[in-house]
Coordinates of C-alpha atoms and ligand atoms in Angstrom, one line a residue:
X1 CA 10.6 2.6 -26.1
X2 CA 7.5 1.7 -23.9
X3 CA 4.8 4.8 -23.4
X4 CA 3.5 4.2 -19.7
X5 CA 0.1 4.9 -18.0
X6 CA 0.0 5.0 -14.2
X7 CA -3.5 4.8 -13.0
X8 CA -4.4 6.7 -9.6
X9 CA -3.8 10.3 -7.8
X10 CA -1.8 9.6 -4.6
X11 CA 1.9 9.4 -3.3
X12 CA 2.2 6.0 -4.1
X13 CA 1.5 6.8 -7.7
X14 CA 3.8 9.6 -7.7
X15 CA 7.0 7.9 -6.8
X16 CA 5.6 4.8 -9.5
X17 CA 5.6 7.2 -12.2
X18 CA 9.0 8.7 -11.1
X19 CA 10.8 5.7 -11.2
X20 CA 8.9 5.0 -14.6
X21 CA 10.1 7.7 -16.0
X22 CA 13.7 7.7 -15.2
X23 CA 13.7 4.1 -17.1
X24 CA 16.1 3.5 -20.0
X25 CA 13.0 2.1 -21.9
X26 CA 10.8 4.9 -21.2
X27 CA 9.9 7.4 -23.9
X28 CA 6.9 9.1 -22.1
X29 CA 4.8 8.9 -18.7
X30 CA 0.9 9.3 -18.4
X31 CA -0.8 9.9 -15.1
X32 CA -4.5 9.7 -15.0
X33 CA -5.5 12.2 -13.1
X34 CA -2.2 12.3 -11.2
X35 CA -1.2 15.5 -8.5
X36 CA 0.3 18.8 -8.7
X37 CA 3.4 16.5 -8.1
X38 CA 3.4 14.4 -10.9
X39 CA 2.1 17.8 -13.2
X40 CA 5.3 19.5 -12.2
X41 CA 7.7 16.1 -13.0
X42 CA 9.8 16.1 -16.0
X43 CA 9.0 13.3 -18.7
X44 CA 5.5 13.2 -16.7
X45 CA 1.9 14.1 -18.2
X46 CA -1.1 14.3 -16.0
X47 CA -3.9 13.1 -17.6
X48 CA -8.1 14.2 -16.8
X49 CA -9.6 10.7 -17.7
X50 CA -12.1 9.4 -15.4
X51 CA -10.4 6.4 -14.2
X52 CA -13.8 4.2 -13.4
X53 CA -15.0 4.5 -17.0
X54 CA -12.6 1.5 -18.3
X55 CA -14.0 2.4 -22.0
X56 CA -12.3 5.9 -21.1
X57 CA -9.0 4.4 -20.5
X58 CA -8.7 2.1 -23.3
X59 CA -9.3 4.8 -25.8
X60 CA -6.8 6.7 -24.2
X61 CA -4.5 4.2 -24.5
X62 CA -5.3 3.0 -28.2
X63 CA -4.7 7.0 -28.8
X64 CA -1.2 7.2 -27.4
X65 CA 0.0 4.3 -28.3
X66 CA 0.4 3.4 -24.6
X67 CA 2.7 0.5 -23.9
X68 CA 2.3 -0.3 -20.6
X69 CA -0.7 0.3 -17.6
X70 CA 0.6 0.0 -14.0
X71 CA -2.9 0.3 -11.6
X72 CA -2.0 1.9 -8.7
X73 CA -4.7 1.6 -6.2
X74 CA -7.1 -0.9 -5.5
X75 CA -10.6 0.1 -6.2
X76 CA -10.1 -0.1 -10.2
X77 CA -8.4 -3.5 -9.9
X78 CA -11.1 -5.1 -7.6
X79 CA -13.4 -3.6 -10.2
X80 CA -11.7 -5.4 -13.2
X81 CA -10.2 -2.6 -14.9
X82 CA -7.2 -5.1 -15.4
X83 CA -9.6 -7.6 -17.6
X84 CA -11.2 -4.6 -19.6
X85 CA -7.4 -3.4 -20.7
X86 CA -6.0 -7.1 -21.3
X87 CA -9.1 -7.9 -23.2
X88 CA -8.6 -5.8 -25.8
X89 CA -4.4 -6.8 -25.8
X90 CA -3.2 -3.7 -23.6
X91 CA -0.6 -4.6 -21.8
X92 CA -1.5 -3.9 -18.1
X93 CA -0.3 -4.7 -14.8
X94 CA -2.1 -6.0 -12.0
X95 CA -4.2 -8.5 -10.7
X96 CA -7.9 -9.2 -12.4
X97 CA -11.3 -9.0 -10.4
X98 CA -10.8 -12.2 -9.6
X99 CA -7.6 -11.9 -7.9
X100 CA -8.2 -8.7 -6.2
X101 CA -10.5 -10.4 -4.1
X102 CA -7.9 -10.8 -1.9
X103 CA -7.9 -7.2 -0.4
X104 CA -11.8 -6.8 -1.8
X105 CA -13.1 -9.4 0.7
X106 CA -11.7 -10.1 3.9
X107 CA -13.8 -13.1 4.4
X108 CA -12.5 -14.3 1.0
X109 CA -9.0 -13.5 2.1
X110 CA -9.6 -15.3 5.4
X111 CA -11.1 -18.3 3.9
X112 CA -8.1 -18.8 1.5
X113 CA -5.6 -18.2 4.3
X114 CA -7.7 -21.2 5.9
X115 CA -8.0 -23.8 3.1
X116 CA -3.9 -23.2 2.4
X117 CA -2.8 -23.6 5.8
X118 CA -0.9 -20.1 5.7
X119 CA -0.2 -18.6 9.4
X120 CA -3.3 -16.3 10.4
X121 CA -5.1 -15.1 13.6
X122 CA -7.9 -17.5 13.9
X123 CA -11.6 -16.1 12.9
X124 CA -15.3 -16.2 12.8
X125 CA -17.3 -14.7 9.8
X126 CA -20.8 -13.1 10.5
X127 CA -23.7 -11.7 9.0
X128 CA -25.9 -11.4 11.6
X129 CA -25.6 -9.7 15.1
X130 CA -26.8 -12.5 17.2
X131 CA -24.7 -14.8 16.0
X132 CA -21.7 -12.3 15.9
X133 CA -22.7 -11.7 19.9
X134 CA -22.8 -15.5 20.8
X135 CA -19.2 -15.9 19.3
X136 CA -17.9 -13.0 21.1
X137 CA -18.9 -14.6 24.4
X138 CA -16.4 -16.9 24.2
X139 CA -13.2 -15.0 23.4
X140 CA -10.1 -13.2 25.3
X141 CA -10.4 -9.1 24.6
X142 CA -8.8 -7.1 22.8
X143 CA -10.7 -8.5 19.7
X144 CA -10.1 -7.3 16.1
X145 CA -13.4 -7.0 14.0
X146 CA -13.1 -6.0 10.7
X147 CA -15.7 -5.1 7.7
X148 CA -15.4 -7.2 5.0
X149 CA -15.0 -5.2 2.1
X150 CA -13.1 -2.2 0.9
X151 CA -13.3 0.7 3.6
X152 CA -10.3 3.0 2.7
X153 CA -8.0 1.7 5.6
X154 CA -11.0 2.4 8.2
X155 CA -13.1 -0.8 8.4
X156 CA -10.5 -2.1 11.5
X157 CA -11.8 -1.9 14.9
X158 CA -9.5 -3.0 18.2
X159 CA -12.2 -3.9 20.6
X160 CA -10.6 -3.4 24.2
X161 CA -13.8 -5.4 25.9
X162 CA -17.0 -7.3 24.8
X163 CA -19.5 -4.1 25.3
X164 CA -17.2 -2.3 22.7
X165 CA -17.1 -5.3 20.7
X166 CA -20.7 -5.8 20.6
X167 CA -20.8 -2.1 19.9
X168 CA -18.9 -2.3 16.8
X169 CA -20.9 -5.3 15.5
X170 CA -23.8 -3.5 15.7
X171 CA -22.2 -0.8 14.1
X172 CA -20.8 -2.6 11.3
X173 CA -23.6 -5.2 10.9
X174 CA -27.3 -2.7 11.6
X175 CA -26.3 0.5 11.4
X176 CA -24.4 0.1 8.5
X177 CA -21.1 2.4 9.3
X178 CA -19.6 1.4 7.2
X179 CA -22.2 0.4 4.4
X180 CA -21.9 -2.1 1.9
X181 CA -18.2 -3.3 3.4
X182 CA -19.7 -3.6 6.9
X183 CA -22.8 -5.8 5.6
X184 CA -20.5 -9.0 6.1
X185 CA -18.1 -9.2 9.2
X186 CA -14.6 -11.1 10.4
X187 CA -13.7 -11.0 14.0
X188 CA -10.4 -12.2 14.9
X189 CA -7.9 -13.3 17.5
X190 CA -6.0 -10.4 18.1
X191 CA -2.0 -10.8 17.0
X192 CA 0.9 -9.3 19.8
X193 CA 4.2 -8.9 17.9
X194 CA 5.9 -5.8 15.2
X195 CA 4.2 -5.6 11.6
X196 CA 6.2 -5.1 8.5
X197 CA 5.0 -5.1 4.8
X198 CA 6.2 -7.7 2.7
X199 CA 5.9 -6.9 -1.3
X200 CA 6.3 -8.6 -4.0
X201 CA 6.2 -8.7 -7.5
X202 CA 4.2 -11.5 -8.5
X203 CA 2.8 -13.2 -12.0
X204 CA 1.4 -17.0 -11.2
X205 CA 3.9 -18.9 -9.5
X206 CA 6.8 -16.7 -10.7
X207 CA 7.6 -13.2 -7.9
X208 CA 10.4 -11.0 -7.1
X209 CA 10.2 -9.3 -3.2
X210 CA 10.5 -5.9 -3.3
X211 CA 12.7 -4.7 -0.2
X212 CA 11.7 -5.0 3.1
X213 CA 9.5 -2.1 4.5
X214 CA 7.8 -1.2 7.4
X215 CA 5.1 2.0 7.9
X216 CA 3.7 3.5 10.8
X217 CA -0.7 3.1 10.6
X218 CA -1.2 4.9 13.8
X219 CA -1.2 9.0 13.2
X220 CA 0.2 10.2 16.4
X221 CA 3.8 9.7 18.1
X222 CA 4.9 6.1 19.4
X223 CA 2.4 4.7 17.5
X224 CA -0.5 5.9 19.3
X225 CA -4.3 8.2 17.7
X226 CA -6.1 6.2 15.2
X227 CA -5.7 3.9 12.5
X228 CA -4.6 5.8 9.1
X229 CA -3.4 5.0 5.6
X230 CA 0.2 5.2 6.6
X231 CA 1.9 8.4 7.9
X232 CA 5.6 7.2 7.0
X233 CA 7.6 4.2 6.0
X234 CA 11.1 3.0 5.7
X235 CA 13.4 0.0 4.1
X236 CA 14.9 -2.0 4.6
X237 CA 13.1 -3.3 7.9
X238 CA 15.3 -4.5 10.3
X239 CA 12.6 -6.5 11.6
X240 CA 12.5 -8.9 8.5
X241 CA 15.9 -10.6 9.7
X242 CA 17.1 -13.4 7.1
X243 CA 15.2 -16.3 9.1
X244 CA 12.0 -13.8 8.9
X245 CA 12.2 -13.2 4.8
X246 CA 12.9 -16.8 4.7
X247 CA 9.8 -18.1 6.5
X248 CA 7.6 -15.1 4.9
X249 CA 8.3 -16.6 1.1
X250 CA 8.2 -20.1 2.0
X251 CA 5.2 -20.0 4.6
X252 CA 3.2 -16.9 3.1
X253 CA 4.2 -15.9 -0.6
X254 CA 4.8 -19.6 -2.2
X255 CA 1.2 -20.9 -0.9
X256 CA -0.4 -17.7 -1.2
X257 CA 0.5 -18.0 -4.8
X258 CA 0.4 -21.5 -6.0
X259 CA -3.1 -21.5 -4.0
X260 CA -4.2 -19.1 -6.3
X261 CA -3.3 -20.5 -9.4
X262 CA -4.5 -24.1 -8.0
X263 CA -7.7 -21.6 -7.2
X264 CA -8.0 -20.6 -10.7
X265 CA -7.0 -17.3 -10.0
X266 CA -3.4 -16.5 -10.7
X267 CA -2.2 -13.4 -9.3
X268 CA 0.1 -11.2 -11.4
X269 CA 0.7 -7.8 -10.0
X270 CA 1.9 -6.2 -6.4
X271 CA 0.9 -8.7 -3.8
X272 CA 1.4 -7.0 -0.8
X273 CA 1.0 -8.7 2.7
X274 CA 0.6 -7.3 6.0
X275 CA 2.6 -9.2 8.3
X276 CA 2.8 -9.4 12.4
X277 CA 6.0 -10.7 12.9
X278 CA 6.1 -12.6 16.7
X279 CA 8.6 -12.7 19.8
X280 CA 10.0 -15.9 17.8
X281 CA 10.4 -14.3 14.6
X282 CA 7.3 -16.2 12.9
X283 CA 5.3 -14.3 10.9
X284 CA 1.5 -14.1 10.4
X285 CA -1.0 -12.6 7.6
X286 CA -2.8 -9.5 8.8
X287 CA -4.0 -8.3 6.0
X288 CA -3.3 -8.8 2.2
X289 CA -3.5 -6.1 -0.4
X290 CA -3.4 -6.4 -4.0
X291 CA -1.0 -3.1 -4.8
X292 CA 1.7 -1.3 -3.8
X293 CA 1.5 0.3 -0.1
X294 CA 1.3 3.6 0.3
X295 CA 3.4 5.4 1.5
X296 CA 5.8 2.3 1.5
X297 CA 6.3 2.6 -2.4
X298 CA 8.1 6.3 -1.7
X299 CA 11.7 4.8 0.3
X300 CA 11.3 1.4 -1.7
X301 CA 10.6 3.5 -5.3
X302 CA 14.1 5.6 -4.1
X303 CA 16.0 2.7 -3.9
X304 CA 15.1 0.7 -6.8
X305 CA 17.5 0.7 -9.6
X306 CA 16.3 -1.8 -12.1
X307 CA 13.7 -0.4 -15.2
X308 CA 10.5 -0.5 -13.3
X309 CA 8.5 -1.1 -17.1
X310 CA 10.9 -4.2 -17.9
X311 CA 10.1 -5.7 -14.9
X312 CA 6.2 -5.1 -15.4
X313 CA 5.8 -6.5 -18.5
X314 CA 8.0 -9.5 -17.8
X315 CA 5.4 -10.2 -15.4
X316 CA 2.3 -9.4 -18.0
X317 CA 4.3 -11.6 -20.4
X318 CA 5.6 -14.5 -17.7
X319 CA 9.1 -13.5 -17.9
X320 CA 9.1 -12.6 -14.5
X321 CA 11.6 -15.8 -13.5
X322 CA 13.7 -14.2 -15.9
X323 CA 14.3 -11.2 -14.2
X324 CA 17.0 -9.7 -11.8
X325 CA 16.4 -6.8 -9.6
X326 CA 18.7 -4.2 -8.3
X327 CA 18.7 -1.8 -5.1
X328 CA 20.7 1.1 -3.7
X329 CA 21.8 -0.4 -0.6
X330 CA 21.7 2.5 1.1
X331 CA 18.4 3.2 3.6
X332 CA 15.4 5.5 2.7
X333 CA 12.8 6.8 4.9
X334 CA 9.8 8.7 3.8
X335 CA 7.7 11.2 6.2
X336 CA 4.0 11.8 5.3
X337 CA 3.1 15.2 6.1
X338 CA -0.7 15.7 6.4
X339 CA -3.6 18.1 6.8
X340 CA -4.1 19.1 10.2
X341 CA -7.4 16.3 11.7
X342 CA -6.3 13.9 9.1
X343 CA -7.9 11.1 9.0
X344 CA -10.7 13.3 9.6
X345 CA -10.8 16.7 8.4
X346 CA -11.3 18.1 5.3
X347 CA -9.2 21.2 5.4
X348 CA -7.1 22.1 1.7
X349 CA -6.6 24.7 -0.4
X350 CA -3.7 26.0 1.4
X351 CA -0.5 27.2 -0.6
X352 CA 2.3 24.9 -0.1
X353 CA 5.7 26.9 0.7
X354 CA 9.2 25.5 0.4
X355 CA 9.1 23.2 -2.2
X356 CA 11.5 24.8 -3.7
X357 CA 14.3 24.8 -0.7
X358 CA 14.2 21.7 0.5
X359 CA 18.1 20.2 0.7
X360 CA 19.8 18.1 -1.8
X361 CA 19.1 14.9 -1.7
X362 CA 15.5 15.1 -0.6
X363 CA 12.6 13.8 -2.3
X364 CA 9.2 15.2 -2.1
X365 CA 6.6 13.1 -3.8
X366 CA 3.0 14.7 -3.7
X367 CA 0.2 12.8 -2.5
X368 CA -3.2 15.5 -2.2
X369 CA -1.7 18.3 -4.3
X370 CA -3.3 20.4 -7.0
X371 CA -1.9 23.4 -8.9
X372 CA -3.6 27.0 -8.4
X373 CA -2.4 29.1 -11.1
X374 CA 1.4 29.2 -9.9
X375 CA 0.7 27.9 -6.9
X376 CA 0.9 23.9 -5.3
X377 CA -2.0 24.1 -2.5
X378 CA -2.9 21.2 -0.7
X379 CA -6.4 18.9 -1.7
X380 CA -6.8 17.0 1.6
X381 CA -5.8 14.1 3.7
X382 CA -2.1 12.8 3.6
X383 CA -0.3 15.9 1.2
X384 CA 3.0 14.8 0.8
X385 CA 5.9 12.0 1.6
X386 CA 9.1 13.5 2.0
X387 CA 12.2 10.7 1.7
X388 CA 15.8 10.7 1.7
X389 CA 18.3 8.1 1.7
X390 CA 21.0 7.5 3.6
X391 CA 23.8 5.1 4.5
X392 CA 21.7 4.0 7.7
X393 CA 18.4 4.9 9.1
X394 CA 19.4 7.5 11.3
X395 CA 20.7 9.3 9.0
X396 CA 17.6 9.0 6.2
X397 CA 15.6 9.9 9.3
X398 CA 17.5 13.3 10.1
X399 CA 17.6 14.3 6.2
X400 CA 14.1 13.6 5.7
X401 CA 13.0 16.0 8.6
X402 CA 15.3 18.6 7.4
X403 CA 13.2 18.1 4.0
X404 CA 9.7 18.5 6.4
X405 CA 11.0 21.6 8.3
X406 CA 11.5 23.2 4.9
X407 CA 7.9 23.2 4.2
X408 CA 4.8 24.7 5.3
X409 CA 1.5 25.7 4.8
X410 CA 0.5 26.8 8.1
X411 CA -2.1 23.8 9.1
X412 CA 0.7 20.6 8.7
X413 CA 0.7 17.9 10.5
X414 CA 3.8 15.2 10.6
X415 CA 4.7 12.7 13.2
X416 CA 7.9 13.3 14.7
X417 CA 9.6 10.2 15.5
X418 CA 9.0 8.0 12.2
X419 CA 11.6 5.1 12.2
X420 CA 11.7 4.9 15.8
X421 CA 11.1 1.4 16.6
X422 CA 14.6 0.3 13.5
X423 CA 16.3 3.3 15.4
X424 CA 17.6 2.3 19.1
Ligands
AMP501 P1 -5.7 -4.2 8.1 O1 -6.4 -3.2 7.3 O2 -6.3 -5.6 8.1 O3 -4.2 -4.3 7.9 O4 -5.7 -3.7 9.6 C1 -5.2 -2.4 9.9 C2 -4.4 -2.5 11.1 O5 -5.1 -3.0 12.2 C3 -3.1 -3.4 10.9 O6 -2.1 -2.7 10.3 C4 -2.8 -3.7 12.4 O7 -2.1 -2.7 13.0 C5 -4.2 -3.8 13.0 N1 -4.7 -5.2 13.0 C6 -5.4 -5.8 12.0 N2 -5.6 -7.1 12.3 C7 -5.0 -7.3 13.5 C8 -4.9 -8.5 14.4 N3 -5.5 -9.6 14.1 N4 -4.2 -8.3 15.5 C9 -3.7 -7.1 15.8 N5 -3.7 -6.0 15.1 C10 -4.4 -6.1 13.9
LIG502 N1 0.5 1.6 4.1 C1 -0.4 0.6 4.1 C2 -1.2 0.4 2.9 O1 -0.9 0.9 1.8 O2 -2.3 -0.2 2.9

């Protein structure tokens, strides 16, 4: 029976260590520091380790006779944690520094995308403002320009014309908004068409896709406010139609991994790419990340079936080929509900109320919780991502918002209409 430790604090790692610990081959879960969520799960243990110091974890681990490390978000695995926990033979899944450049460095990212030939929006990469200016002279607007490194889901700007444009370079590149990231920059042709995230399990050459999902980045009805870490998701996506999920593993996943391992840096763990799908149904990189999305992990954690630890350490092992998967084919759609000024804002501390009514069949995993004596009050920033599934998306919708009208804490803020575009 494996002993699991889920590294990270957010939704995402609430619904991983949920479906951990309903495994067969589960005896215990660890989450480190974990959420009132995770705190109040059966079979779960929050854990206060601070997560940066990898010396830290691997005591832990060597303590409890942990089985089984599953990384959550991306900061520790750009940082290496996954080579400090392998190197001393704990089993741990995700990619290594050297992998996780792939969401750590969008000018690595782009230049891979490049030397593989895999579908991407053509680009410049710039360190200086004058040269950033003389390439933007030459382009069509709107314009994407992007800071290079890891910027919590903010380092994207849509530049509607080339005085905003130039703005934001000099932003990024001088006046260092968004420090270290922004010291390197990619503008890019922007992409017209629907995103969805494609997800898949991955060790070297060997992967199994997750199901289909799509979320909804902007924070404000029909997909309009700014840019945010997600604020609701749903699978399967309609808009990955057969042809779609065909062309996304042969043109995208296949090279993406081979050109790693040709690149001496097999991936194993979550590769996640952001996709713009076109008018023609041919898909294009956006973005890749090197974990699970979040809050895409809530619906696609409610419908998977198969032992989540099997599958993990098949890939640590190279098993992965091995491996079948198994969803509930039914549809699951997962609201975010979030301080009020999220993504700015820094209002918590507010009691949570209606946990405890929310209808059958609803699933509330916590994102920034933390318990007060009795009490779940919020900690900030995207609080919770309340899912359902149903036998089609309407249906998930309507019993997911039942599960959001249940709860309050007088300063929430949802989006009303998540699903819309699968729903017409
Ligand atoms: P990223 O963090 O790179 O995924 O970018 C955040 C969001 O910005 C994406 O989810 C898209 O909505 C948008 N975006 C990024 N790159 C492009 C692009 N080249 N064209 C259009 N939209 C983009
Ligand atoms: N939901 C998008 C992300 O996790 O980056």
């Amino acid at each position: 029976m494996n002993r699991v430790l889920v590294i990270g604090s957010g939704g995402r790692e609430h619904a991983l260590a949920w479906r951990l610990s309903q495994s067969t081959t589960v005896a215990h879960t660890f989450v480190a520091p974990g959420n009132a969520g995770t705190a109040l799960e059966p079979g779960i243990e929050n854990v206060v380790l601070d997560v940066a110091d990898f010396q830290a974890v691997i005591q832990f681990c060597q303590l409890q006779n942990v089985t089984l490390v599953v990384v959550g978000p991306e900061q520790p695995l750009v940082d290496g944690m996954v080579d400090a926990l392998l190197a001393v033979g704990i089993p741990c899944f995700g990619p290594n520094a050297a992998a996780a450049q792939l969401e750590g460095s969008k000018a690595f990212a782009k230049a891979f995308l490049a030397k593989h030939k895999i579908p991407t929006a053509a680009y410049g990469e710039f360190n200086d403002v004058a040269s950033a200016k003389t390439y933007l002279q030459g382009q069509s607007f709107p314009i994407v320009i992007k800071a290079d490194g890891l910027a919590a889901g903010k380092g994207v700007i849509i530049a509607e014309d080339l005085a905003q444009a130039e703005a934001t370079v000099e932003d990024m590149l001088e006046a260092n908004a968004f420090g270290d990231a922004g010291s390197r920059i990619i503008i890019e042709e922007f992409l017209v068409g629907e995103e969805a995230s494609f997800i898949v399990m991955a060790a070297g050459e060997d992967f199994i896709p997750m199901a289909t999902s799509q979320d909804h980045k902007a924070r404000d009805n029909g997909d309009l406010g700014p840019n945010t870490g997600g604020m609701g998701a749903y699978t399967p996506a309609p808009v990955v139609t057969d042809s779609v999920h065909q062309k996304a593993i042969e043109q995208v996943i296949k090279p993406t991994l081979a050109g790693m391992k040709a690149d001496g840096m097999p991936f194993t763990g979550f590769l996640y790419a952001g996709l713009m799908i076109d008018d023609e149904g041919q898909p294009k990189v956006l973005e890749f990340n090197v974990r699970f999305g979040d809050p895409e992990t809530q619906p696609i954690m409610s419908r998977l079936q198969s032992n989540l630890d099997q599958l993990c350490l098949a890939a640590v092992h190279g098993d992965l080929a091995q491996q079948d998967i198994a969803w509930d084919p039914r549809f699951a759609l997962g609201v975010v509900m979030a301080e009020k000024g999220y993504p700015l804002g820094n209002d918590k501390g507010n009691a949570i109320a209606g946990l405890d009514v929310v209808p059958a069949g609803v699933k509330v995993f916590h994102a920034g919780t933390a318990t007060q004596g009795d009490a779940v009050v919020t900690a900030g920033g995207r609080v919770l991502c309340v899912c359902a599934l149903d036998e089609d998306l309407k249906a998930a919708q309507q019993k997911a918002y039942e599960g959001v009208q249940a709860i309050t804490w007088g300063s929430e803020y949802f989006r009303t209409d998540i699903g819309f575009k699968a729903i017409k």
